[in-house]
Each structure stands twice: as C-alpha cells, then as structure tokens.
XYZ file of C-alpha atoms in Angstrom:
271
model
C 11.306 21.687 -10.558
C 8.726 21.513 -7.802
C 7.017 18.708 -9.643
C 10.135 16.611 -9.771
C 10.740 17.156 -6.147
C 7.279 16.027 -5.353
C 7.967 12.760 -7.110
C 10.556 11.940 -4.520
C 8.092 12.412 -1.752
C 5.630 10.161 -3.469
C 8.135 7.377 -3.815
C 9.009 7.465 -0.212
C 5.426 7.447 0.851
C 4.540 4.534 -1.357
C 7.517 2.537 -0.230
C 6.597 2.821 3.397
C 3.036 1.919 2.778
C 3.928 -1.000 0.754
C 6.260 -2.089 3.457
C 3.512 -1.955 5.993
C 1.167 -4.289 3.980
C 3.244 -6.083 1.430
C 4.214 -8.926 3.703
C 0.765 -10.358 3.198
C 1.950 -11.933 0.011
C 0.848 -12.186 -3.630
C -2.115 -13.523 -5.488
C -2.799 -14.923 -8.930
C -5.894 -15.021 -11.078
C -7.739 -18.196 -11.836
C -7.206 -21.038 -9.380
C -4.147 -19.606 -7.649
C -4.012 -16.983 -4.920
C -2.294 -15.952 -1.710
C -3.308 -16.542 1.867
C -1.599 -14.730 4.739
C -0.099 -16.715 7.631
C 1.558 -15.974 10.883
C 5.099 -17.339 11.275
C 5.512 -18.851 14.710
C 7.050 -21.669 16.815
C 4.591 -21.123 19.669
C 2.713 -24.380 19.028
C -0.595 -22.517 18.728
C -2.728 -23.260 15.693
C -2.326 -25.908 12.980
C 0.977 -25.592 11.047
C 0.919 -25.692 7.263
C 3.619 -26.545 4.708
C 7.378 -26.267 5.181
C 9.432 -25.765 8.319
C 11.630 -22.666 8.550
C 14.808 -21.850 10.466
C 13.927 -18.182 11.148
C 11.130 -16.142 12.770
C 10.238 -14.536 9.433
C 9.648 -17.895 7.654
C 12.175 -16.915 5.019
C 14.608 -19.846 4.879
C 13.198 -23.384 4.580
C 14.742 -26.028 6.856
C 12.519 -29.099 6.971
C 15.109 -31.023 8.985
C 15.822 -28.700 11.887
C 13.441 -25.780 11.442
C 11.093 -24.925 14.289
C 9.007 -22.110 12.739
C 5.878 -22.850 10.763
C 3.118 -21.078 8.876
C -0.166 -20.992 10.825
C -3.135 -19.933 8.746
C -5.221 -16.846 9.566
C -8.882 -17.752 9.182
C -10.723 -16.139 6.277
C -12.677 -12.947 7.038
C -10.877 -12.563 10.373
C -9.505 -9.041 11.015
C -5.840 -9.117 12.040
C -3.961 -6.134 13.488
C -0.768 -5.139 11.642
C 2.481 -3.476 12.622
C 5.142 -2.533 10.098
C 8.797 -1.482 10.275
C 11.966 -1.214 8.152
C 13.646 -3.973 10.153
C 15.114 -6.715 7.981
C 15.063 -10.450 8.660
C 18.457 -10.216 10.329
C 17.254 -7.519 12.744
C 19.066 -4.574 11.179
C 17.174 -1.563 9.813
C 17.386 -0.526 6.171
C 16.866 3.084 5.101
C 14.034 3.948 2.769
C 15.133 6.017 -0.226
C 12.974 8.144 -2.507
C 14.731 8.954 -5.744
C 14.054 11.280 -8.646
C 15.861 13.360 -11.243
C 15.267 17.054 -10.643
C 16.437 19.700 -13.088
C 18.776 17.149 -14.620
C 20.323 16.116 -11.278
C 19.779 13.092 -9.044
C 17.792 13.869 -5.898
C 17.171 11.616 -2.865
C 15.022 11.609 0.275
C 16.264 9.267 2.997
C 14.199 7.978 5.905
C 15.860 6.055 8.734
C 12.701 4.892 10.563
C 9.514 3.386 9.150
C 6.508 2.596 11.313
C 3.124 1.373 10.129
C -0.158 0.235 11.589
C -3.415 -1.112 10.203
C -5.363 -4.300 9.610
C -5.763 -7.102 7.065
C -8.047 -10.034 6.254
C -7.829 -13.143 4.065
C -10.728 -13.589 1.659
C -11.837 -15.469 -1.467
C -13.795 -14.489 -4.547
C -14.704 -17.331 -6.858
C -11.575 -19.519 -6.778
C -9.123 -16.735 -6.034
C -7.584 -16.432 -2.564
C -6.422 -12.933 -1.715
C -5.444 -10.621 1.139
C -6.515 -7.041 1.583
C -6.278 -4.377 4.260
C -5.861 -0.771 5.229
C -3.241 1.210 7.126
C -0.967 4.249 7.384
C 2.781 4.690 7.356
C 5.018 7.216 9.094
C 8.597 7.958 7.938
C 10.848 9.653 10.408
C 14.475 10.733 10.452
C 13.860 12.033 6.938
C 16.590 14.092 5.305
C 17.031 15.336 1.733
C 19.885 16.046 -0.644
C 20.506 19.570 -1.892
C 20.462 21.076 1.640
C 16.687 20.788 1.906
C 14.823 20.372 5.188
C 11.763 18.095 5.145
C 8.552 18.717 7.118
C 5.250 16.907 7.395
C 2.257 18.674 5.769
C -1.265 17.432 6.401
C -2.752 20.068 4.119
C -3.108 22.447 7.065
C 0.461 23.791 6.951
C 3.965 22.985 8.183
C 4.373 20.223 10.749
C 7.227 18.333 12.431
C 10.666 18.333 10.808
C 11.980 15.052 9.395
C 8.571 13.337 9.431
C 6.203 12.295 6.621
C 2.808 10.709 7.223
C 0.788 8.917 4.530
C -2.931 9.392 4.089
C -5.045 6.270 4.934
C -4.113 3.606 2.398
C -5.587 0.365 1.122
C -3.770 -2.671 -0.270
C -4.863 -5.844 -2.051
C -3.483 -8.857 -3.856
C -6.784 -9.368 -5.684
C -6.288 -9.464 -9.431
C -2.661 -8.355 -9.087
C -0.863 -11.503 -10.268
C 2.110 -11.978 -7.936
C 2.058 -8.449 -6.532
C 0.401 -6.411 -3.812
C -1.074 -3.095 -4.890
C -1.152 0.008 -2.636
C -3.209 3.115 -3.233
C -5.077 5.793 -1.230
C -8.158 4.611 0.567
C -10.037 7.589 -0.799
C -9.141 10.043 -3.557
C -5.669 10.050 -5.082
C -3.319 11.578 -2.477
C -0.720 9.313 -0.811
C 0.910 12.067 1.233
C 2.080 15.642 1.367
C 5.369 17.133 2.505
C 7.121 20.487 2.634
C 10.674 21.389 1.607
C 12.523 24.444 2.906
C 16.073 25.780 2.834
C 17.080 24.052 -0.410
C 20.251 25.281 -2.045
C 18.189 25.589 -5.201
C 15.396 27.799 -3.897
C 13.173 26.790 -6.809
C 12.689 23.416 -5.144
C 11.223 24.872 -1.934
C 7.532 24.315 -1.461
C 4.758 21.833 -0.671
C 4.475 18.607 -2.660
C 1.661 16.135 -3.168
C 2.281 12.452 -3.966
C -0.455 10.617 -5.885
C -1.072 7.319 -7.645
C -0.450 3.678 -6.777
C 2.438 1.223 -6.433
C 2.982 -2.542 -6.484
C 5.469 -4.633 -4.565
C 8.099 -6.435 -6.608
C 9.745 -8.860 -4.191
C 8.627 -10.539 -0.918
C 11.023 -12.602 1.180
C 9.343 -14.167 4.185
C 7.752 -11.273 6.092
C 9.795 -8.599 4.320
C 8.743 -6.751 1.203
C 11.497 -5.236 -0.905
C 11.337 -2.309 -3.304
C 13.875 -1.224 -5.849
C 14.177 2.189 -7.475
C 14.373 0.756 -10.984
C 11.260 -1.432 -10.703
C 8.984 1.047 -8.943
C 9.998 3.774 -11.380
C 9.243 1.547 -14.341
C 5.707 1.020 -13.009
C 5.077 4.706 -13.821
C 2.131 4.839 -11.461
C 3.490 7.032 -8.660
C 3.444 10.716 -9.490
C 4.660 13.916 -7.902
C 2.355 16.873 -8.440
C 0.538 14.739 -10.993
C 3.182 14.415 -13.717
C 6.655 13.305 -12.539
C 7.335 9.600 -11.963
C 9.336 8.453 -8.974
C 11.027 5.379 -7.534
C 11.536 3.993 -4.052
C 14.074 1.654 -2.503
C 13.873 -0.104 0.860
C 12.038 -2.758 2.868
C 8.915 -3.155 4.949
C 8.473 -6.004 7.410
C 4.965 -6.795 8.675
C 3.921 -8.382 11.932
C 0.401 -9.288 13.081
C -1.673 -10.212 16.106
C -5.308 -11.237 16.513
C -5.977 -9.364 19.768
C -4.279 -6.468 21.552
C -2.986 -8.681 24.364
C -1.088 -11.017 22.006
C 2.508 -10.420 21.001
C 3.182 -9.515 17.372
C 4.544 -12.337 15.148
C 5.863 -12.084 11.570
C 3.244 -12.062 8.833
C 4.145 -14.272 5.910
C 2.219 -15.755 2.971
C 1.810 -18.833 0.820
C 0.323 -19.215 -2.639
C -2.464 -21.795 -2.713
C -4.482 -23.496 -5.444
C -8.155 -24.343 -5.415
C -10.024 -26.874 -7.478
C-alpha cells in the first residue's frame, strides 16, 4: 500500500518538473528538431515565422497578431521560470493519481513554481533544447484524510509542500516529446504522508524514473493521467506506476534585469 501511495507522489513531481521545462518544445530525429523561442511583441530581436494574437504564441493570427517568435541563440543560457498558469491567466491544479489497495487516490497541488535554465543546441542535423531545474508544489492535499509534508531525506518538513530533486530535461532523440529525469541518480522527489484514514498508507515515499510531455500548446505543456500512466516510466517506491494531470507554463529571460516572457518553440528542418 505504501508503494502505491508513493506512485502518486512521483506523478505529481514529474508533472511539475515537466511543466517547468516542457514549454521548450519537441524535437525529431534526422533533419527535424526543435528550437526554443521567446514570444514577444517588444520589437527586440528578429521575428521568425507566424504572427500570434496572444502572449504565449498559441493562436496564429497573421492578419492582426502582434506577438512573434524571436529565436534564442544556440549555446546561450536562458533563465527559466515555471508556473501552473494557463494561457488565459487562470491556474490549473496539478493532480497525481494512482490506485491504492483497489481504490482511486489523488494528490492535488494548487501552486506550481519552477526555476532553472535552458539552451538551444545542435548535434549533427538535429536541433534540440535541454536544461536543468527544480519544481516546488505547494497547497498540496491528499484524499483519504492524509496530510502531506516535504521530505528531503532528512525528515519531516513543511506541510502541503513537495520539492523535486534537481532535474534535467531534453528534446534530443525524443521524437516530438520532452523527457524529464533526475539530474543525478534516480530520485525525483520524496514526501511524507501522515494521518491517513487507512494507517497503512502513512509513511515516506520516494518517486523515481522519468516522464515525457505529451502535448505542448504555445508556452504551456499539458499532461494527462492516461498518457503519463501508459508511459510506465514513473514509479513509486520502485514498482508502482503513476499518472499526472495538469499544466506547466514556462517563461524565460536572458539576464536578471529583463522581464520574463513566454517560452515557446518551433520545429525546424536542416539540409
């Protein structure tokens, strides 16, 4: 039962992380790949491709749109900020779901915050984006009467908070997906459950493995429970698969004095 519970924690962790880096885009093998762009109407930089009607470069409007993709130079480190804010400005909860002892179980986080960095790069003819970062989920509650606490491996921390370990993400060799996994080792995050109605669920859980994004709309990466569960790569306590549901929107800036702008992506082809 502890193992199944741990799966939920893993899902949530992965979802947040993915949200923090997924907006970079997707890549494809061969002559296709993905390059990350800022989405802006500031007039700075050289615009590329379509015009968009929104600040997340989600909806194309080549007649009246004022937002454009502006390329981020290859091998240039860009600072990232992530949240669970959707294109429309509302926030969408992040859900971690699993079946525990034959019953559905859910962790719900109301706030997602992420930070890190990314770069565009090429290898052979493939364009790709890669980076590193961490995600924090707050306002976390659980079904079954459980209370959720952060656990860094040194014991019980703040209630309603889960921090990931340092993570890395890449589109290299991932087709049209972005893959997230721990920067070192296998642990995504740890969390502690107390006060559960079913006392057998109480305890510390470790989330391990990797996860890929399944849908990117403008600057927002979306995750569905069904798809992330089917990947069968996120594990709780090493054996139980989990699924996540929610969004992660990324923003970027080149220097600390610049404002953050939405980070979008475009697939490109090379000769």
